[in-house]
Each structure stands twice: as structure tokens, then as C-alpha cells.
Amino acid sequence: GAVVSQHPSRVICKSGTSVKIECRSLDFQATTMFWYRQFPKQSLMLMATSNEGSKATYEQGVEKDKFLINHASLTLSTLTVTSAHPEDSSFYICSARFSRRNTGELFFGEGSRLTVL
Amino acid sequence: AQSVTQLGSHVSVSEGALVLLRCNYSSSVPPYLFWYVQYPNQGLQLLLKYTTGATLVKGINGFEAEFKKSETSFHLTKPSAHMSDAAEYFCAVSEGSQGNLIFGKGTKLSVKP
């Protein structure tokens, strides 16, 4: 089946540094990828929709200069948390939709836990 | 606008007992409905989905769900719980195959020995 891979699974960084998280679709092309943020014991909050070859669409309240998204190819989207602060600590999950399949489901990466000290 | 309501943030059952996780949705168009499972510190795994056709859908790990349009429900069931079923379960709805998925708040399932 379709697989989405995220890297790194865990990252700890100092306040003020930038962190990049990669999301890859391993065996399918994904023109659209989605980035979610999940707080402890809560549901997933859609942050942005990443479209290959164009600018990402951000949800209301999400700072696009803070969370930079690049979708340079049909199999890779990246999320960069710039000048990270402790309040950015969270679980970030990406997902992708198989472009040629019309069944609607999203395939999710394993998630990346960011801890900002 | 679409929305999903999962009744009960935490459900606890005994091993071997019936599992019933409730999900109600609202949608202005025929919905696509999904159940996902999340184990600690992991991403989401698709359990099952309803798009069109048969309203009773079977998924992985013995789970199934029934789409009831008149009740706007898509409850998840499993006849006999296993310890390995303990996880967080999310119901989601989308408008067609290309719409965003809107997730419910999740239900944590605990299974007692």
C-alpha cells in the first residue's frame, strides 16, 4: 500500500534555531500534501495544504513566515519551523493523497515530535 | 460546513467485550467517511472508509462501521476487543475524494484484561 515517511521522528533543539521536517511519499506521487499539528491528547489541527510547484495554503491563524512549507517535487514536502520557541513544541504529522486514486483517504507519516528547549 | 462529533473522549472495555465508538457527522453533500487509529507517538493508520455503495464497511483488525444517512452516523464496532486495540481513534469526513479531511476530537480506547 501507499506509504508516507517522515523524518526526523524526534528532534530537540534550542530556542531560536530552525528545524526542518521532511515528508516523503515512497511509492506514489502526491500533488497535495497536508501538514497537521497535534497537541497532547487533542485532535489534529490542519496547518497548511502543500501543493507541488506552488505556494502552500495556510489555515487561519497559522503564521506562514513561521512555518515554511516547500513542496518541490511530487514526492517531497518539507516543513521548516523558523526561530523555534518552546510554544512550538508539538507533534507534527504530514499526510498525502495518492493523486491517481479517487478514494479520498489520506496516508499519514509517522509524525515528528519537536521539543524546543 | 462539515463537522464531526465523537461522543466520549474515553471508552473503556474489557478484553473480549464489544467495542462501540460513536461518530456523527454533518455535511452538505454526500460524505466520504473514515476511521483512523493512532498509537502513541505514531501517525494515523486508516482502519476503514466509506465512499459510496455498501453502507456496512469492513476494515482491518476486525473493525467495521455502518454508514447511516438518516442518523448521520458512522459508528465503529468490533465484536471482541483485544489488548492491542488500545489506542486513539479518529473519525473524519470529507466532501468527496479531494476535499480536506475534517477530524473529530478522537476517542481513546482502553482495554482492561
Tab-separated table of C-alpha atoms in Angstrom:
chain	number	residue	atom	x	y	z
A	1	GLY	CA	0.000	0.000	0.000
A	2	ALA	CA	0.879	3.639	-0.167
A	3	VAL	CA	3.463	4.774	2.360
A	4	VAL	CA	4.376	8.179	3.653
A	5	SER	CA	7.598	8.644	5.553
A	6	GLN	CA	8.549	11.494	7.863
A	7	HIS	CA	11.971	12.428	9.120
A	8	PRO	CA	13.136	13.028	11.771
A	9	SER	CA	10.789	11.248	14.159
A	10	ARG	CA	12.127	13.205	17.115
A	11	VAL	CA	14.086	16.424	17.300
A	12	ILE	CA	15.222	18.528	20.216
A	13	CYS	CA	16.542	21.997	19.529
A	14	LYS	CA	17.441	25.192	21.298
A	15	SER	CA	15.163	28.191	21.235
A	16	GLY	CA	15.861	30.414	18.247
A	17	THR	CA	17.055	27.707	15.903
A	18	SER	CA	15.256	26.416	12.822
A	19	VAL	CA	14.142	22.850	12.296
A	20	LYS	CA	13.269	21.118	9.032
A	21	ILE	CA	10.918	18.157	8.824
A	22	GLU	CA	10.675	16.095	5.644
A	23	CYS	CA	7.655	14.247	4.343
A	24	ARG	CA	8.064	11.780	1.507
A	25	SER	CA	5.599	9.676	-0.403
A	26	LEU	CA	7.525	6.478	-1.014
A	27	ASP	CA	5.638	4.667	-3.714
A	28	PHE	CA	3.212	7.141	-5.190
A	29	GLN	CA	3.063	10.669	-6.483
A	30	ALA	CA	1.326	13.203	-4.323
A	31	THR	CA	0.446	16.556	-5.824
A	32	THR	CA	-1.042	17.571	-2.492
A	33	MET	CA	0.333	17.031	0.984
A	34	PHE	CA	-1.098	18.248	4.258
A	35	TRP	CA	0.646	19.313	7.450
A	36	TYR	CA	-1.029	18.881	10.800
A	37	ARG	CA	-0.109	19.791	14.340
A	38	GLN	CA	-1.289	17.747	17.282
A	39	PHE	CA	-1.201	18.881	20.888
A	40	PRO	CA	-1.199	16.300	23.686
A	41	LYS	CA	-4.480	14.431	23.959
A	42	GLN	CA	-6.051	16.509	21.209
A	43	SER	CA	-7.097	16.051	17.630
A	44	LEU	CA	-5.168	17.030	14.550
A	45	MET	CA	-5.160	20.663	13.540
A	46	LEU	CA	-4.644	21.304	9.856
A	47	MET	CA	-1.861	23.846	9.444
A	48	ALA	CA	-1.475	24.055	5.695
A	49	THR	CA	-2.009	22.374	2.375
A	50	SER	CA	1.120	21.909	0.326
A	51	ASN	CA	0.789	21.865	-3.439
A	52	GLU	CA	3.604	20.709	-5.690
A	53	GLY	CA	5.103	23.580	-7.610
A	54	SER	CA	3.085	26.330	-5.955
A	55	LYS	CA	2.750	28.167	-2.679
A	56	ALA	CA	1.209	26.423	0.273
A	57	THR	CA	-2.230	27.384	1.510
A	58	TYR	CA	-2.219	28.147	5.215
A	59	GLU	CA	-5.118	27.815	7.596
A	60	GLN	CA	-6.304	30.835	9.502
A	61	GLY	CA	-4.093	31.644	12.440
A	62	VAL	CA	-1.041	29.780	11.148
A	63	GLU	CA	1.956	32.040	10.561
A	64	LYS	CA	3.330	31.349	7.103
A	65	ASP	CA	6.632	33.059	7.918
A	66	LYS	CA	6.992	30.878	10.969
A	67	PHE	CA	6.117	27.599	9.325
A	68	LEU	CA	7.722	27.495	5.895
A	69	ILE	CA	6.446	24.813	3.569
A	70	ASN	CA	8.129	23.731	0.379
A	71	HIS	CA	6.745	21.122	-1.992
A	72	ALA	CA	9.486	20.922	-4.583
A	73	SER	CA	8.637	17.563	-6.093
A	74	LEU	CA	5.778	15.105	-6.368
A	75	THR	CA	7.247	13.005	-3.569
A	76	LEU	CA	8.673	15.510	-1.096
A	77	SER	CA	7.292	18.292	1.062
A	78	THR	CA	9.204	19.989	3.842
A	79	LEU	CA	8.092	21.974	6.873
A	80	THR	CA	10.612	24.342	8.418
A	81	VAL	CA	9.870	25.777	11.829
A	82	THR	CA	11.844	29.002	11.876
A	83	SER	CA	13.228	30.587	15.039
A	84	ALA	CA	11.587	27.907	17.132
A	85	HIS	CA	10.340	28.694	20.615
A	86	PRO	CA	9.120	26.384	23.385
A	87	GLU	CA	5.486	27.023	22.417
A	88	ASP	CA	6.250	25.434	19.042
A	89	SER	CA	6.909	22.133	20.780
A	90	SER	CA	4.368	19.703	19.408
A	91	PHE	CA	3.766	16.613	17.311
A	92	TYR	CA	3.765	17.424	13.608
A	93	ILE	CA	2.215	14.987	11.144
A	94	CYS	CA	2.165	15.087	7.385
A	95	SER	CA	-0.178	13.287	5.053
A	96	ALA	CA	-0.565	12.782	1.351
A	97	ARG	CA	-3.267	11.831	-1.055
A	98	PHE	CA	-2.499	9.436	-3.883
A	99	SER	CA	-3.059	11.620	-6.944
A	100	ARG	CA	-4.343	8.890	-9.232
A	101	ARG	CA	-6.662	7.290	-6.705
A	102	ASN	CA	-10.102	8.731	-6.266
A	103	THR	CA	-10.956	7.233	-2.895
A	104	GLY	CA	-10.266	10.256	-0.727
A	105	GLU	CA	-8.215	8.758	2.058
A	106	LEU	CA	-5.046	10.353	3.299
A	107	PHE	CA	-1.903	8.389	4.056
A	108	PHE	CA	-0.075	9.656	7.112
A	109	GLY	CA	3.559	9.846	8.041
A	110	GLU	CA	4.813	8.565	11.370
A	111	GLY	CA	4.898	12.031	12.870
A	112	SER	CA	7.724	14.202	14.176
A	113	ARG	CA	7.924	15.233	17.796
A	114	LEU	CA	9.574	18.618	18.197
A	115	THR	CA	10.848	19.737	21.573
A	116	VAL	CA	12.203	23.261	21.840
A	117	LEU	CA	14.275	23.956	24.933
B	1	ALA	CA	-19.561	23.353	6.596
B	2	GLN	CA	-18.614	19.895	7.638
B	3	SER	CA	-18.088	18.713	11.184
B	4	VAL	CA	-17.534	15.522	13.118
B	5	THR	CA	-18.611	14.743	16.649
B	6	GLN	CA	-17.197	11.801	18.528
B	7	LEU	CA	-19.189	11.036	21.620
B	8	GLY	CA	-16.997	10.058	24.508
B	9	SER	CA	-13.391	11.137	24.701
B	10	HIS	CA	-12.537	7.958	26.575
B	11	VAL	CA	-14.087	4.492	26.278
B	12	SER	CA	-13.018	1.573	28.437
B	13	VAL	CA	-13.970	-2.047	27.724
B	14	SER	CA	-12.888	-5.438	28.975
B	15	GLU	CA	-10.911	-7.773	26.775
B	16	GLY	CA	-13.369	-9.804	24.698
B	17	ALA	CA	-16.177	-7.275	25.036
B	18	LEU	CA	-17.880	-5.370	22.241
B	19	VAL	CA	-16.230	-2.151	21.133
B	20	LEU	CA	-18.517	0.696	20.061
B	21	LEU	CA	-17.073	4.101	19.209
B	22	ARG	CA	-19.587	6.706	18.145
B	23	CYS	CA	-19.256	9.208	15.346
B	24	ASN	CA	-21.807	11.665	13.981
B	25	TYR	CA	-21.138	13.994	11.117
B	26	SER	CA	-22.666	16.902	9.294
B	27	SER	CA	-22.144	17.525	5.614
B	28	SER	CA	-23.994	19.426	2.916
B	29	VAL	CA	-23.020	16.886	0.278
B	30	PRO	CA	-22.753	13.085	0.305
B	31	PRO	CA	-19.826	12.496	2.618
B	32	TYR	CA	-16.746	10.367	2.443
B	33	LEU	CA	-16.203	8.946	5.931
B	34	PHE	CA	-13.106	7.481	7.542
B	35	TRP	CA	-11.894	5.928	10.763
B	36	TYR	CA	-8.220	6.199	11.660
B	37	VAL	CA	-6.285	4.710	14.572
B	38	GLN	CA	-3.284	6.304	16.258
B	39	TYR	CA	-0.898	4.523	18.573
B	40	PRO	CA	1.273	6.626	20.928
B	41	ASN	CA	3.855	8.774	19.175
B	42	GLN	CA	2.862	7.485	15.765
B	43	GLY	CA	0.986	8.760	12.749
B	44	LEU	CA	-2.529	7.748	11.783
B	45	GLN	CA	-3.410	4.460	10.151
B	46	LEU	CA	-6.550	4.034	8.087
B	47	LEU	CA	-8.942	1.466	9.574
B	48	LEU	CA	-11.730	1.727	7.040
B	49	LYS	CA	-13.567	4.124	4.773
B	50	TYR	CA	-16.978	4.696	3.260
B	51	THR	CA	-17.279	6.412	-0.094
B	52	THR	CA	-20.282	5.000	-1.954
B	53	GLY	CA	-22.084	1.693	-2.238
B	54	ALA	CA	-22.497	-0.765	0.606
B	55	THR	CA	-23.178	1.027	3.853
B	56	LEU	CA	-21.526	-1.595	6.047
B	57	VAL	CA	-17.805	-1.429	5.554
B	58	LYS	CA	-15.226	-3.778	6.950
B	59	GLY	CA	-11.743	-2.691	7.834
B	60	ILE	CA	-8.538	-4.024	9.245
B	61	ASN	CA	-8.122	-5.733	12.613
B	62	GLY	CA	-11.745	-6.907	12.706
B	63	PHE	CA	-13.298	-3.448	12.809
B	64	GLU	CA	-16.346	-2.428	10.845
B	65	ALA	CA	-18.567	0.616	10.573
B	66	GLU	CA	-22.008	1.310	9.205
B	67	PHE	CA	-23.000	4.470	7.381
B	68	LYS	CA	-26.495	5.508	8.409
B	69	LYS	CA	-27.593	8.520	6.427
B	70	SER	CA	-30.830	9.010	8.348
B	71	GLU	CA	-28.896	9.208	11.592
B	72	THR	CA	-25.837	10.972	10.109
B	73	SER	CA	-23.754	8.413	11.910
B	74	PHE	CA	-20.737	6.250	11.183
B	75	HIS	CA	-20.139	4.273	14.368
B	76	LEU	CA	-17.149	1.942	14.644
B	77	THR	CA	-17.578	-1.526	16.119
B	78	LYS	CA	-15.594	-4.645	16.849
B	79	PRO	CA	-17.218	-7.753	18.333
B	80	SER	CA	-14.393	-8.683	20.672
B	81	ALA	CA	-11.756	-6.293	21.980
B	82	HIS	CA	-8.096	-7.237	22.166
B	83	MET	CA	-5.492	-5.620	24.350
B	84	SER	CA	-3.730	-4.477	21.191
B	85	ASP	CA	-6.776	-2.376	20.248
B	86	ALA	CA	-5.937	0.161	22.946
B	87	ALA	CA	-5.252	3.381	21.043
B	88	GLU	CA	-6.754	6.696	19.966
B	89	TYR	CA	-9.417	6.528	17.274
B	90	PHE	CA	-10.367	9.387	14.986
B	91	CYS	CA	-13.425	9.717	12.792
B	92	ALA	CA	-13.104	12.004	9.766
B	93	VAL	CA	-15.287	13.360	6.981
B	94	SER	CA	-14.512	14.918	3.627
B	95	GLU	CA	-16.540	16.370	0.798
B	96	GLY	CA	-15.773	13.970	-1.984
B	97	SER	CA	-12.430	12.442	-2.835
B	98	GLN	CA	-10.410	15.656	-2.972
B	99	GLY	CA	-11.724	17.630	-0.025
B	100	ASN	CA	-9.877	18.265	3.199
B	101	LEU	CA	-10.413	15.752	5.956
B	102	ILE	CA	-12.141	17.162	8.990
B	103	PHE	CA	-11.330	15.158	12.107
B	104	GLY	CA	-13.270	14.566	15.261
B	105	LYS	CA	-11.589	15.135	18.595
B	106	GLY	CA	-10.771	11.475	18.991
B	107	THR	CA	-11.755	8.712	21.374
B	108	LYS	CA	-9.203	6.954	23.491
B	109	LEU	CA	-9.976	3.265	23.803
B	110	SER	CA	-8.687	1.400	26.856
B	111	VAL	CA	-8.921	-2.384	27.090
B	112	LYS	CA	-8.879	-4.000	30.511
B	113	PRO	CA	-7.595	-7.550	30.982
